[in-house]
Short mmCIF file of C-alpha atoms in Angstrom, two decimals:
data_model
loop_
_atom_site.label_atom_id
_atom_site.label_comp_id
_atom_site.label_asym_id
_atom_site.label_seq_id
_atom_site.Cartn_x
_atom_site.Cartn_y
_atom_site.Cartn_z
CA MET A 410 5.73 21.43 9.93
CA CYS A 411 3.32 18.63 9.02
CA PHE A 412 1.79 18.32 5.60
CA LEU A 413 -1.66 16.76 5.29
CA MET A 414 -2.70 16.82 1.65
CA SER A 415 -6.43 16.56 2.13
CA PRO A 416 -7.48 19.44 4.42
CA ALA A 417 -10.91 19.75 2.91
CA CYS A 418 -11.98 16.40 4.33
CA ALA A 419 -9.43 15.94 7.11
CA VAL A 420 -10.52 13.73 9.98
CA SER A 421 -9.01 14.67 13.31
CA SER A 422 -9.26 11.26 14.93
CA ALA A 423 -10.44 7.70 14.48
CA GLY A 424 -12.51 6.58 17.44
CA THR A 425 -12.95 3.07 18.72
CA ASP A 426 -16.19 2.91 16.77
CA SER A 427 -14.33 3.09 13.45
CA LEU A 428 -11.96 1.08 11.29
CA LEU A 429 -8.56 2.66 10.62
CA ALA A 430 -6.67 1.21 7.65
CA VAL A 431 -3.39 2.13 5.94
CA PHE A 432 -1.87 1.26 2.58
CA TRP A 433 1.71 2.03 1.61
CA ASN A 434 3.99 1.07 -1.26
CA LEU A 435 7.36 0.76 0.50
CA GLU A 436 9.43 0.91 -2.72
CA ASN A 437 11.95 -1.91 -3.13
CA PHE A 438 11.92 -3.06 0.49
CA PHE A 439 14.34 -5.98 0.22
CA ASP A 440 16.11 -7.76 3.01
CA PHE A 441 19.89 -7.32 2.98
CA THR A 442 20.92 -10.85 2.02
CA ASP A 443 21.49 -12.20 -1.47
CA GLY A 444 19.35 -15.30 -1.44
CA GLY A 445 19.87 -16.04 -5.12
CA GLY A 446 16.47 -14.66 -6.04
CA GLY A 447 17.61 -12.74 -9.11
CA SER A 448 19.20 -9.45 -10.09
CA SER A 449 17.15 -7.31 -7.69
CA ASP A 450 18.05 -9.60 -4.78
CA ARG A 451 21.75 -9.22 -5.62
CA GLU A 452 21.39 -5.47 -6.17
CA PHE A 453 19.94 -4.98 -2.68
CA SER A 454 22.69 -6.70 -0.71
CA PRO A 455 25.85 -5.40 1.00
CA GLU A 456 27.96 -6.44 -1.99
CA GLY A 457 25.43 -5.33 -4.60
CA GLU A 458 25.14 -2.13 -6.56
CA ARG A 459 23.02 -0.46 -3.87
CA ARG A 460 25.31 -1.41 -0.98
CA TRP A 461 22.16 -2.39 0.94
CA THR A 462 23.62 -3.11 4.37
CA GLY A 463 22.05 -4.28 7.59
CA GLY A 464 22.31 -0.75 8.96
CA ARG A 465 20.43 0.74 6.05
CA TYR A 466 17.83 -2.04 6.18
CA TRP A 467 17.11 -1.56 9.86
CA ARG A 468 16.99 2.21 9.45
CA LYS A 469 14.19 1.70 6.95
CA CYS A 470 12.39 -0.72 9.28
CA HIS A 471 12.46 1.78 12.13
CA SER A 472 11.46 4.64 9.82
CA VAL A 473 8.38 2.70 8.69
CA ALA A 474 7.49 2.11 12.35
CA LYS A 475 8.02 5.81 13.14
CA SER A 476 5.61 6.70 10.34
CA ILE A 477 2.94 4.31 11.62
CA ILE A 478 3.28 5.73 15.12
CA TRP A 479 2.97 9.25 13.67
CA ILE A 480 -0.28 8.12 12.06
CA SER A 481 -1.45 6.78 15.42
CA GLU A 482 -0.69 10.11 17.09
CA LYS A 483 -2.60 12.03 14.45
CA TYR A 484 -5.64 9.75 14.37
CA GLY A 485 -5.74 8.85 18.05
CA ARG A 486 -4.85 5.15 17.87
CA MET A 487 -2.87 2.53 16.02
CA PRO A 488 -4.12 1.35 12.62
CA ASP A 489 -6.24 -1.80 12.71
CA VAL A 490 -5.16 -3.09 9.30
CA MET A 491 -2.25 -2.20 7.00
CA GLY A 492 -1.59 -3.25 3.43
CA PHE A 493 1.86 -3.00 1.88
CA ALA A 494 3.37 -3.30 -1.59
CA GLU A 495 6.95 -3.89 -2.76
CA VAL A 496 8.11 -6.06 0.13
CA GLU A 497 10.49 -8.86 -0.79
CA ASN A 498 9.30 -11.51 1.64
CA GLY A 499 7.74 -12.27 5.00
CA SER A 500 11.06 -11.71 6.76
CA VAL A 501 10.94 -8.02 5.90
CA LEU A 502 7.52 -7.57 7.49
CA ARG A 503 8.51 -9.60 10.54
CA SER A 504 11.42 -7.20 11.02
CA VAL A 505 9.01 -4.25 10.93
CA ILE A 506 6.27 -5.60 13.20
CA TYR A 507 8.46 -7.56 15.64
CA GLY A 508 11.82 -5.77 15.52
CA THR A 509 10.74 -2.14 16.02
CA ALA A 510 8.53 -0.08 18.29
CA LEU A 511 5.52 -1.78 16.66
CA LYS A 512 6.24 -5.04 18.48
CA LYS A 513 4.06 -4.14 21.46
CA TYR A 514 0.92 -3.63 19.35
CA GLY A 515 0.31 -7.25 18.43
CA TYR A 516 0.38 -7.17 14.64
CA VAL A 517 0.47 -10.37 12.60
CA GLN A 518 1.12 -10.65 8.88
CA ILE A 519 -0.29 -12.46 5.87
CA HIS A 520 2.09 -12.75 2.93
CA ALA A 521 2.70 -15.08 0.00
CA ASP A 522 5.38 -15.06 -2.68
CA SER A 523 4.20 -14.03 -6.14
CA PRO A 524 5.77 -14.56 -9.58
CA ASP A 525 6.88 -10.94 -9.98
CA PRO A 526 10.31 -11.02 -11.70
CA ARG A 527 11.73 -8.40 -9.31
CA GLY A 528 10.74 -10.53 -6.34
CA ILE A 529 8.37 -8.02 -4.73
CA ASP A 530 4.99 -8.87 -3.22
CA VAL A 531 1.98 -7.42 -1.45
CA ALA A 532 1.07 -8.23 2.14
CA LEU A 533 -1.38 -7.39 4.89
CA VAL A 534 -0.95 -7.04 8.66
CA TYR A 535 -3.64 -6.70 11.30
CA ARG A 536 -3.97 -6.46 15.08
CA LYS A 537 -4.74 -9.89 16.41
CA ARG A 538 -6.60 -8.64 19.48
CA LEU A 539 -9.13 -6.94 17.21
CA PHE A 540 -9.51 -9.45 14.38
CA ARG A 541 -9.18 -13.07 13.52
CA CYS A 542 -8.38 -14.23 10.03
CA ALA A 543 -11.34 -16.18 8.64
CA GLY A 544 -9.44 -17.10 5.47
CA TRP A 545 -7.13 -15.79 2.80
CA LYS A 546 -6.12 -16.58 -0.78
CA THR A 547 -4.01 -15.20 -3.61
CA PHE A 548 -5.34 -14.57 -7.10
CA PRO A 549 -2.78 -14.55 -9.94
CA VAL A 550 -2.85 -12.18 -12.89
CA SER A 551 -1.20 -14.46 -15.42
CA ALA A 552 -2.14 -12.94 -18.79
CA ASP A 553 -2.92 -9.53 -20.27
CA MET A 554 -6.04 -8.64 -22.22
CA ASP A 555 -4.55 -10.11 -25.43
CA GLY A 556 -3.84 -13.43 -23.74
CA ASN A 557 -0.08 -12.85 -23.53
CA ARG A 558 1.45 -14.48 -20.47
CA MET A 559 2.89 -12.16 -17.87
CA ALA A 560 4.34 -12.41 -14.40
CA THR A 561 3.22 -9.78 -11.92
CA ARG A 562 2.08 -9.44 -8.34
CA ASP A 563 -0.76 -11.67 -7.19
CA ILE A 564 -3.82 -10.04 -5.61
CA LEU A 565 -4.02 -10.94 -1.93
CA TYR A 566 -7.50 -11.53 -0.49
CA VAL A 567 -7.99 -11.65 3.30
CA CYS A 568 -11.22 -12.01 5.28
CA LEU A 569 -11.05 -10.57 8.80
CA GLU A 570 -13.70 -10.94 11.49
CA GLY A 571 -13.87 -8.58 14.45
CA SER A 572 -14.98 -9.26 18.00
CA ASP A 573 -18.14 -7.26 17.26
CA GLU A 574 -18.94 -9.78 14.49
CA ASP A 575 -18.13 -7.27 11.77
CA ARG A 576 -16.53 -8.94 8.77
CA TYR A 577 -14.31 -7.20 6.24
CA HIS A 578 -13.00 -8.45 2.92
CA PHE A 579 -9.63 -6.91 1.98
CA LEU A 580 -7.98 -7.16 -1.42
CA VAL A 581 -4.38 -5.88 -1.59
CA ASN A 582 -3.23 -4.92 -5.08
CA HIS A 583 -0.13 -3.81 -6.95
CA HIS A 584 -1.11 -3.61 -10.60
CA PRO A 585 1.35 -3.59 -13.53
CA SER A 586 3.27 -0.37 -14.11
CA LYS A 587 3.33 1.91 -17.16
CA TYR A 588 6.91 0.92 -17.94
CA GLY A 589 7.02 0.75 -21.73
CA GLY A 590 4.31 3.39 -22.13
CA ALA A 591 0.78 3.86 -20.82
CA ALA A 592 -1.00 2.80 -24.02
CA ALA A 593 1.22 -0.26 -24.47
CA THR A 594 0.58 -1.46 -20.92
CA ASP A 595 -3.11 -0.59 -20.44
CA GLY A 596 -4.07 -4.19 -21.20
CA LYS A 597 -2.01 -5.42 -18.26
CA ARG A 598 -3.74 -3.13 -15.78
CA ILE A 599 -7.15 -3.93 -17.25
CA ALA A 600 -6.42 -7.64 -16.78
CA ALA A 601 -5.43 -7.08 -13.14
CA MET A 602 -8.54 -4.97 -12.54
CA ASN A 603 -10.76 -7.66 -14.04
CA VAL A 604 -9.30 -10.28 -11.68
CA MET A 605 -9.95 -7.98 -8.72
CA LEU A 606 -13.48 -7.18 -9.84
CA HIS A 607 -14.26 -10.87 -10.38
CA VAL A 608 -13.41 -11.52 -6.70
CA CYS A 609 -15.55 -8.53 -5.64
CA ASP A 610 -18.47 -9.69 -7.79
CA SER A 611 -18.27 -13.18 -6.28
CA LEU A 612 -18.35 -11.73 -2.76
CA SER A 613 -21.28 -9.47 -3.61
CA ALA A 614 -23.19 -12.34 -5.20
CA ALA A 615 -22.73 -14.28 -1.96
CA GLY A 616 -24.35 -11.40 -0.04
CA GLU A 617 -21.12 -10.09 1.47
CA ASN A 618 -20.58 -6.42 2.33
CA ASN A 619 -17.59 -4.40 3.60
CA ILE A 620 -15.32 -5.04 0.61
CA VAL A 621 -12.12 -2.97 0.65
CA CYS A 622 -9.74 -2.92 -2.32
CA MET A 623 -6.49 -1.15 -1.48
CA GLY A 624 -3.31 -0.80 -3.44
CA ASP A 625 -1.00 0.76 -5.95
CA PHE A 626 -3.05 0.69 -9.15
CA ASN A 627 -0.35 2.43 -11.24
CA ASP A 628 -2.94 4.73 -12.74
CA ASN A 629 -5.00 7.72 -11.69
CA PRO A 630 -8.69 7.37 -10.77
CA ASP A 631 -9.69 8.56 -14.25
CA GLY A 632 -7.58 5.87 -15.97
CA GLU A 633 -9.16 3.27 -18.22
CA ALA A 634 -8.63 0.34 -15.85
CA LEU A 635 -10.05 2.18 -12.83
CA GLY A 636 -13.08 3.11 -14.91
CA LEU A 637 -14.04 -0.56 -15.07
CA ALA A 638 -15.11 -0.41 -11.43
CA GLY A 639 -17.96 1.82 -12.61
CA LYS A 640 -20.83 1.69 -10.15
CA ARG A 641 -19.66 -1.58 -8.59
CA LEU A 642 -17.16 0.10 -6.25
CA VAL A 643 -16.67 3.59 -4.85
CA ASN A 644 -13.25 5.13 -5.47
CA LEU A 645 -12.41 7.10 -2.34
CA GLY A 646 -9.52 8.84 -4.13
CA LYS A 647 -11.59 10.43 -6.89
CA ASP A 648 -12.17 13.79 -5.19
CA LEU A 649 -8.54 14.01 -4.03
CA HIS A 650 -7.33 13.46 -7.58
CA GLU A 651 -9.71 16.10 -8.93
CA ARG A 652 -8.18 18.58 -6.46
CA GLY A 653 -4.71 17.83 -7.82
CA GLU A 654 -3.52 15.79 -4.86
CA GLY A 655 -1.54 12.60 -5.14
CA THR A 656 0.72 9.98 -3.62
CA ILE A 657 3.67 10.09 -6.03
CA ARG A 658 5.35 13.04 -7.76
CA PHE A 659 6.94 13.03 -11.19
CA SER A 660 8.29 16.11 -13.01
CA GLY A 661 6.57 18.37 -10.50
CA LYS A 662 3.14 16.78 -10.97
CA TRP A 663 1.26 14.71 -8.40
CA ASP A 664 -0.38 11.47 -9.49
CA LEU A 665 -2.79 9.56 -7.27
CA ILE A 666 -2.07 5.91 -8.02
CA ASP A 667 -2.51 4.56 -4.47
CA MET A 668 -6.13 4.42 -3.35
CA PHE A 669 -8.98 2.63 -1.63
CA LEU A 670 -12.02 1.34 -3.52
CA VAL A 671 -14.90 0.12 -1.37
CA SER A 672 -18.24 -1.61 -1.85
CA LEU A 673 -21.32 0.57 -2.26
CA ASP A 674 -22.54 -0.11 1.27
CA MET A 675 -19.46 1.74 2.60
CA GLU A 676 -19.83 4.88 0.47
CA SER A 677 -21.31 7.10 3.18
CA SER A 678 -19.11 5.86 6.02
CA ALA A 679 -15.59 5.74 4.48
CA VAL A 680 -13.12 8.55 3.84
CA MET A 681 -9.57 8.49 2.43
CA GLU A 682 -6.70 10.81 3.23
CA ILE A 683 -3.08 11.18 2.12
CA CYS A 684 -0.49 11.72 4.85
CA PHE A 685 2.71 13.68 4.28
CA PRO A 686 4.58 14.38 7.55
CA ASP A 687 7.70 16.51 7.27
CA PHE A 688 10.10 13.61 7.89
CA LEU A 689 8.84 11.92 4.71
CA ALA A 690 9.48 15.08 2.66
CA VAL A 691 12.39 16.58 0.76
CA ARG A 692 12.50 19.68 -1.40
CA ASP A 693 12.09 19.05 -5.10
CA ASN A 694 15.21 20.62 -6.61
CA THR A 695 13.98 20.39 -10.20
CA CYS A 696 10.46 21.72 -9.56
CA SER A 697 8.99 23.86 -6.82
CA GLY A 698 7.51 22.26 -3.73
CA MET A 699 8.17 19.10 -1.77
CA LYS A 700 8.25 15.45 -2.75
CA PRO A 701 8.54 12.13 -0.88
CA LEU A 702 12.03 11.26 0.37
CA ARG A 703 13.11 8.03 -1.30
CA THR A 704 15.51 5.41 0.01
CA TYR A 705 17.64 5.91 -3.10
CA THR A 706 17.73 8.81 -5.55
CA GLY A 707 19.12 7.09 -8.60
CA PRO A 708 22.16 5.18 -7.32
CA ARG A 709 22.65 7.52 -4.34
CA TYR A 710 21.44 6.48 -0.89
CA SER A 711 19.09 9.16 0.47
CA GLY A 712 17.86 7.46 3.64
CA GLY A 713 14.12 7.86 3.07
CA ILE A 714 11.37 5.26 2.84
CA SER A 715 9.54 5.47 -0.47
CA ASP A 716 8.59 7.55 -3.48
CA HIS A 717 4.98 6.85 -2.46
CA LEU A 718 3.05 8.43 0.40
CA PRO A 719 0.92 6.38 2.79
CA ILE A 720 -2.83 6.60 2.46
CA ILE A 721 -5.38 6.33 5.24
CA MET A 722 -8.95 5.10 5.28
CA ILE A 723 -11.36 5.66 8.14
CA VAL A 724 -14.65 3.77 8.17
CA LYS A 725 -17.22 4.98 10.65
CA LYS A 726 -19.19 2.06 12.04
CA ASP A 727 -22.94 2.22 12.59
#
């Protein structure tokens, strides 16, 4: 059985005249060596608390590839662009795009280390036969709304140009979590959103279109930080959230914290979906229904990929 959580707007395929993009938070995707990068690096090593071995690491790499190929079978072709969150370093992505079944599809990655204390970053990969990178940059989020210094994931900006002279501006995000309480951490997410919107405003002022903000925003579309986008961006996840759909499940309730926000010129041509194939699912033993199969459930190895589901965006070209 295959679960697709957005049947009301499901798109059966993505033709060659469209852009197919994916975003996925891969939840603590560390390599399996202790490189001295801190407690999380030690925890995710063969000798660490998680007993994160080479076998478990490569199983996750191949499972990610299997999921991407499942997406390609559903939508008719491989994704053009993919954004990821919670990857430790470039080595992890190289393992996925060069060491699995994805190696024949010609993906290349853009990644930079950020000051996150857990050592996790965002990254973007794209198919080099379809796009060339016209430039990229990271934007730090170094202080909250009260001016307090903080270390979190940088926002990754990448400009890609296609052979048809289409140009897209991608911003990959992983905004601060609600750890410590939603109200106490709202200022952190607002600060991250303001950095993202400043980049978008600069692009718009320069006459640029096709702006795509993807990521884990750690809040639902009706959250305070997401509300700042106002009429400057279109949140493609808004209708899904209003129908009770989501990308992460907690205490039996779905939250939609992973989403695409696009510039106004893309409003009529872009659609977002949430994918939930059966091999990413496990029964929720505390509440009814299914939930994503995680790599670890507490300290116990479960063999899944993430507590987040992948999201898909299809942009129909003119």
